[in-house]
Amino acid sequence: MKRRKFDPAALPAKTAGAVDDRFQVATPLRKLLNKVFPDHWSFLLGEIALFSFVVLLLTGVFLTFFYEPAMTEVVYDGSYAPLRGTPMSAAYASSLDLSFDVRGGLIMRQMHHWAALLFMAAIVVHMLRVFFTGAFRKPRETNWIIGSLLFWVGFLAGFTGYSLPDDGLSGTGLRIASAIMLSIPVIGSWVTSSVFGGEFPGTIIISRFFIAHVLLIPGLLVALISVHLGLVFKQKHTQWPGPGRTNENVVGERMFPRYALKQGGFFMVVFGVIALMGGLFQINPIWYFGPYEAWVVSAASQPDWYVMFLDGSTRLMPAWAISIPIGEGYVIPPLFWPTVVLPGILVMISLFYPFLEARHLKDRKHHNLLQRPRDTPARTAAGAMAVGFFLVLTLSGANDVIADKFHISLNAMTWAGRIGLLVVPPLAYYLTYRLCLGLQQHDREVLAHGVETGIIKRLPDGRFMEVHQPLTPTDGHDGHGPALDYVGWVVPKKMNRLGALGPAIRGFFYPIEKPAEAPVSPGHPPVEARPEREEIGSGESRR
Amino acid sequence: MSTHTEHQAQRGPEPLDVNDPRLSRFEIVEEGARRDDIEIVHYEPQVVPGSKAERRVTRTVAAMFLLTGLAATAFLIIYIWWPWKWEAGRGGDKYYTPLLGVTLGIALLGIGFGILTWGKKLLPKEVSIQDRHDQPGSPEDRKITGETMLYMADELGVKRRPLLGVSLLAGLLPVGAVVAAPLVGGLISNPHKNRQMFTTGFAGASRGERIRLIREDGRPIRPSDVSVGGQITVFPGIEGGVSNKHADSPTLLIHLREDDAQKSREANARPEIGHAGYMWGNYVAFSKICTHAGCPASLYEQQTNRLLCPCHQSQFLITDNATPIFGPANRRLPQLPIEVDEEGFFVAKSDYTEAIGPDFWERP
Amino acid sequence: MTSDNDRRRGLLARLRGRPVARSRGRRRLGAAVRLAAALMLAGGAYTVFAPGVQAQDNPPLTAAANEGKALFDVSCVTCHGRNAQGVEGRGPSLIGVGSASVEFQVSSGRMPMARQEAQALRKPPQFTDEQVRQLGQYIQELGGGPQVPQGNNLHENADMAAGGELFRINCSQCHAFGGGGGALSSGKYAPSLRPASDRQIYAAMLSGPQNMPVFGDNQITPEQKADIIAYIQETLKHNQDQGGFNLGRYGPSTEGLAIFLVGIVALVFASLWIAGKS
């Protein structure tokens, strides 16, 4: 037999054949390559969280090479002169070394911290998107629950990480955490003592937090994120209503190549933004805080932003202790309500919201089409109420900084927060509800009468009226066509949006003229729908 | 709707023969999509191959990739040669991290926007429609799966042999406890060992030992060390007194003005407080650990005699025995009874007479 | 009253140009100094309790103090009264506050006050350094009190690390780790340390202006004060930080603001562009 010459061009095909022989991947791979994803900017918010988690893993692994999770006392002898000779824990000393004696260590630390803040911020923004568009409804309740858990697990990851450098600020945070545990009725002192291995601060808490922060919590996060993504994949992404879009299909782009390319590019953009922030904005300058000493504190001691709402609720809480005069007497301190009960209630509400809403509306249908926030005024208003509540608490968490920088009395800030907490959420509910109804009304008006043209006409009898451009062919009777049904999607409200899904002028920041040449090429012939498929209409009504 | 689309698929043309040499590659791709219930309804190249527009976008993308290379090289050069060791005041070292961030950021954004532009501007736009197929299984399939599971349960025969179930449960419960035992048993620590929650580093004073108030550097304190309107953080003069080992012991020693001290003495003498004799002269000592959440409450305002805690803004009135007058704290700061020994240094008369720090269930 | 005596002793020693370190000679001076202090106290008390006594009864003032008195009678007398005895409801007595207090309040522009409010604000100073010195001299000669040592640079060869340690124990609770200041109760606040000069920081520690506690020389020795000043001036005052723009050193509150205003906003714009039609 003649020996064949080695042909490099045939190599990919041969390799692919060999792989398929062994793993039978051709069919599943085709399905994967062909999977269709709907495209909308708000569907990319969750990706920001996912990508910052990847950055967290990368930078975090780097940090573990240098960080020493021990509370043994050492005397600092590194490059940072203003702390040289100061006794401190090995954890704090190694964090200082990371910042001053490891080349490029500081930017890694800062990127890690910014990525953590971005992770939590993106989770919240993504959750708001999911909430306000009704994407959590059946069949996606499970993924909503996993998403809510991701926020709280991320919260724990953030808090344990914040505590690791063992600097003055994080030690103050730990002290407050121990007080929160102490405030739990009956078992409080036992819980605290068990977590800290004795009296606060003990010598073991940093090692325990370290293993939680680098192994247990990331493991849990990876598991939850995998299931979260797996479910999105399995259940297919929701989509906005629109032409051709129904509850039973997905309209968008196939995963490869364009969609995947965009995702890859977006990862790099997220990574790049974190790198820029990590380099340009200083975060958590632990060298100013000094080592943790139980008697040292700073004005404006705050936790990271996603914990700040609990700090705020603690500041606003009036000094109401409950004394129980049994035996020697027992006490439930005021700290218990805003820091244990409140987050407990918030977790429960967020976990069960999809079921509560479905039960209230007696809604058992599958929903793959999103709702515009204005079309569900009650839900939107409830969401605005929650946002208002969270904002008042978060601002109160920084009320001393606000008081100082804007020359407001600190006590006045506390009272403003207390009153605001009662007034702002209902107000937000009412205003949002009215706003939604108003927007709905306007949509219906445009559908019935057409788009305002801005042309004012004077009628023969002297009246003035504005000319409306109807959205349907008129029947010549009174200038009105048949009334259109609202289909849950954007109604054109300006003349230049008529007949186009997107704006008529293209370009993001400045208009780009459309090339005159018709883009047709032999390799990519224009594709039309198969003739037997009905013409794409205005889509199905959202119900 | 699902059956509807299935019918449609069946009515459609026969599957293409993908080995037909006349088919273009795109037609094969389209056929593959069709087999996955995907219809490519719109596929529009954005640029004509070889056109000016294509060349322009290609150049833009290439420029971004080259920018990445440039920025990455700059990163390496700065990383290796820039003076980066800390120096006091201003200096080049303060630009090290920002420069690394800018170069790394530009490098990453260059790749990112390069890829994005490639995908957005050069690849054809498409609209594809895929059927969801998210209906539950057919009633028949549901029945088969259900029956299979019930059949398995029947085979195991837990119902017929209840002893198996009960004994399995009885056996597994302790196993669960065994899993939890080392965790709970290892971690658990008695908070009331040595009455640690009720005593501080000054406990020796209650047993008759002489425990001086010392500064952070270990020197004992004379009354003359603290000026009128001054405050100083003091610690128990014992082994490890100035360390986190005695995180509950830091104390604030305040030298009040004469009239304020008089008010304070009157407040101390009130029967419900019963701290008469806790002050020495015009000096008063309170725990520095806030009774709310344990932060060091140490923002002493010498004219208003308020003590503010920076963590949650609890405010205590020193002249009224450190009663909370604002904020979330509900308990007075514990007071340390002090006097001056024969050598003229401050000592604790006894330990604190109540638990210091944040409240807990069994405190009273 | 021991503490007052001690402080006065140190001050007198410095007035005579002696080093502040405890020396045998200084202790020998004890008796004389105590006598002087007692006289001074008595004088101070006399002036306080006998408002009718006129300036002629006081010992003659030095030339600088006379200049200061002239300035005082123009700018300060409204609130602090003739001979600085204070006016009920307007301004406190300045007898015994010393030149340190005058120097802090006047050189930082806090005095003269524009209006009565919770706390005097830092303003551009209304007097030259020379005039401040003269005012200080006048108040010093009226009633004695703490004084700031000579020179504009008070932190030469001081130990930054020791100063940092002291700063965190004694100062950071109000002025914050970064020296940017912080809020106190009911509209009062601890000011930022960044605009403060060596002499002002020293004077503030000595005199305890407004609600700031007094840190006398027995509590924080002059050397330690120099250490603290070194730490503030060398590490906190520079607006340039190791990790880039410091976001005002307000801690997590501005960091949280930044992640939304910069991070989230930038990435939402990026996703708008990515998913956009153009």
Short mmCIF file of N, CA and C in Angstrom, two decimals, chain C residues 65-87 92-95 102 106 112 127 131 134-136 138-139 142:
data_model
loop_
_atom_site.label_atom_id
_atom_site.label_comp_id
_atom_site.label_asym_id
_atom_site.label_seq_id
_atom_site.Cartn_x
_atom_site.Cartn_y
_atom_site.Cartn_z
N ALA C 65 3.01 93.30 73.28
CA ALA C 65 1.71 93.11 73.89
C ALA C 65 0.87 94.35 73.76
N ASN C 66 1.50 95.51 73.80
CA ASN C 66 0.75 96.74 73.63
C ASN C 66 0.14 96.83 72.24
N GLU C 67 0.97 96.42 71.24
CA GLU C 67 0.45 96.35 69.87
C GLU C 67 -0.77 95.42 69.83
N GLY C 68 -0.59 94.29 70.51
CA GLY C 68 -1.67 93.29 70.53
C GLY C 68 -2.91 93.86 71.19
N LYS C 69 -2.70 94.59 72.25
CA LYS C 69 -3.85 95.16 72.95
C LYS C 69 -4.61 96.10 72.03
N ALA C 70 -3.85 96.88 71.24
CA ALA C 70 -4.51 97.80 70.31
C ALA C 70 -5.38 97.01 69.34
N LEU C 71 -4.83 95.91 68.80
CA LEU C 71 -5.61 95.08 67.87
C LEU C 71 -6.82 94.50 68.58
N PHE C 72 -6.59 94.05 69.80
CA PHE C 72 -7.67 93.42 70.57
C PHE C 72 -8.82 94.40 70.76
N ASP C 73 -8.45 95.63 71.12
CA ASP C 73 -9.49 96.60 71.42
C ASP C 73 -10.29 96.96 70.18
N VAL C 74 -9.72 96.71 68.99
CA VAL C 74 -10.47 97.00 67.78
C VAL C 74 -11.35 95.81 67.38
N SER C 75 -10.74 94.59 67.41
CA SER C 75 -11.42 93.46 66.77
C SER C 75 -12.06 92.47 67.72
N CYS C 76 -11.62 92.40 68.94
CA CYS C 76 -12.06 91.29 69.79
C CYS C 76 -12.92 91.75 70.96
N VAL C 77 -12.82 93.03 71.25
CA VAL C 77 -13.36 93.50 72.51
C VAL C 77 -14.88 93.34 72.59
N THR C 78 -15.55 93.36 71.42
CA THR C 78 -17.02 93.27 71.41
C THR C 78 -17.49 92.01 72.12
N CYS C 79 -16.84 90.89 71.80
CA CYS C 79 -17.32 89.62 72.37
C CYS C 79 -16.54 89.23 73.62
N HIS C 80 -15.24 89.52 73.65
CA HIS C 80 -14.45 89.03 74.77
C HIS C 80 -14.29 90.08 75.86
N GLY C 81 -14.83 91.27 75.63
CA GLY C 81 -14.87 92.27 76.69
C GLY C 81 -13.54 92.98 76.90
N ARG C 82 -13.60 94.04 77.67
CA ARG C 82 -12.37 94.77 78.00
C ARG C 82 -11.46 93.87 78.82
N ASN C 83 -10.16 93.94 78.51
CA ASN C 83 -9.18 93.12 79.21
C ASN C 83 -9.50 91.63 79.11
N ALA C 84 -10.20 91.24 78.05
CA ALA C 84 -10.44 89.84 77.74
C ALA C 84 -11.13 89.09 78.86
N GLN C 85 -12.02 89.78 79.57
CA GLN C 85 -12.69 89.10 80.68
C GLN C 85 -13.93 88.35 80.24
N GLY C 86 -14.28 88.47 78.98
CA GLY C 86 -15.45 87.74 78.49
C GLY C 86 -16.72 88.54 78.63
N VAL C 87 -17.69 88.27 77.76
CA VAL C 87 -18.99 88.92 77.84
C VAL C 87 -20.02 87.81 77.90
N PRO C 92 -16.23 83.92 75.66
CA PRO C 92 -15.67 83.53 76.95
C PRO C 92 -14.51 84.43 77.36
N SER C 93 -14.15 84.32 78.62
CA SER C 93 -12.96 85.01 79.11
C SER C 93 -11.73 84.37 78.50
N LEU C 94 -10.72 85.20 78.21
CA LEU C 94 -9.49 84.65 77.63
C LEU C 94 -8.36 84.65 78.64
N ILE C 95 -8.68 84.88 79.89
CA ILE C 95 -7.64 84.90 80.90
C ILE C 95 -7.15 83.47 81.13
N VAL C 102 -4.81 81.63 71.28
CA VAL C 102 -4.95 82.78 70.38
C VAL C 102 -4.40 82.42 69.01
N VAL C 106 -6.88 82.52 65.84
CA VAL C 106 -6.78 83.68 64.96
C VAL C 106 -6.04 83.33 63.67
N PRO C 112 -11.59 86.52 64.24
CA PRO C 112 -12.92 86.84 64.75
C PRO C 112 -14.02 86.04 64.03
N PHE C 127 -5.60 88.44 60.21
CA PHE C 127 -4.42 89.11 60.75
C PHE C 127 -3.17 88.48 60.18
N GLN C 131 0.83 90.09 63.59
CA GLN C 131 -0.29 90.57 64.42
C GLN C 131 -0.80 89.46 65.33
N GLN C 134 1.44 89.26 68.19
CA GLN C 134 1.23 90.36 69.15
C GLN C 134 -0.03 90.12 69.99
N LEU C 135 -1.10 89.68 69.33
CA LEU C 135 -2.33 89.37 70.08
C LEU C 135 -2.06 88.30 71.12
N GLY C 136 -1.31 87.27 70.67
CA GLY C 136 -0.98 86.17 71.57
C GLY C 136 -0.18 86.66 72.76
N TYR C 138 -0.21 89.57 74.05
CA TYR C 138 -1.08 90.35 74.93
C TYR C 138 -1.86 89.41 75.86
N ILE C 139 -2.48 88.40 75.27
CA ILE C 139 -3.28 87.47 76.08
C ILE C 139 -2.37 86.72 77.05
N LEU C 142 -1.58 88.85 79.88
CA LEU C 142 -2.74 89.10 80.73
C LEU C 142 -2.93 87.99 81.76
#
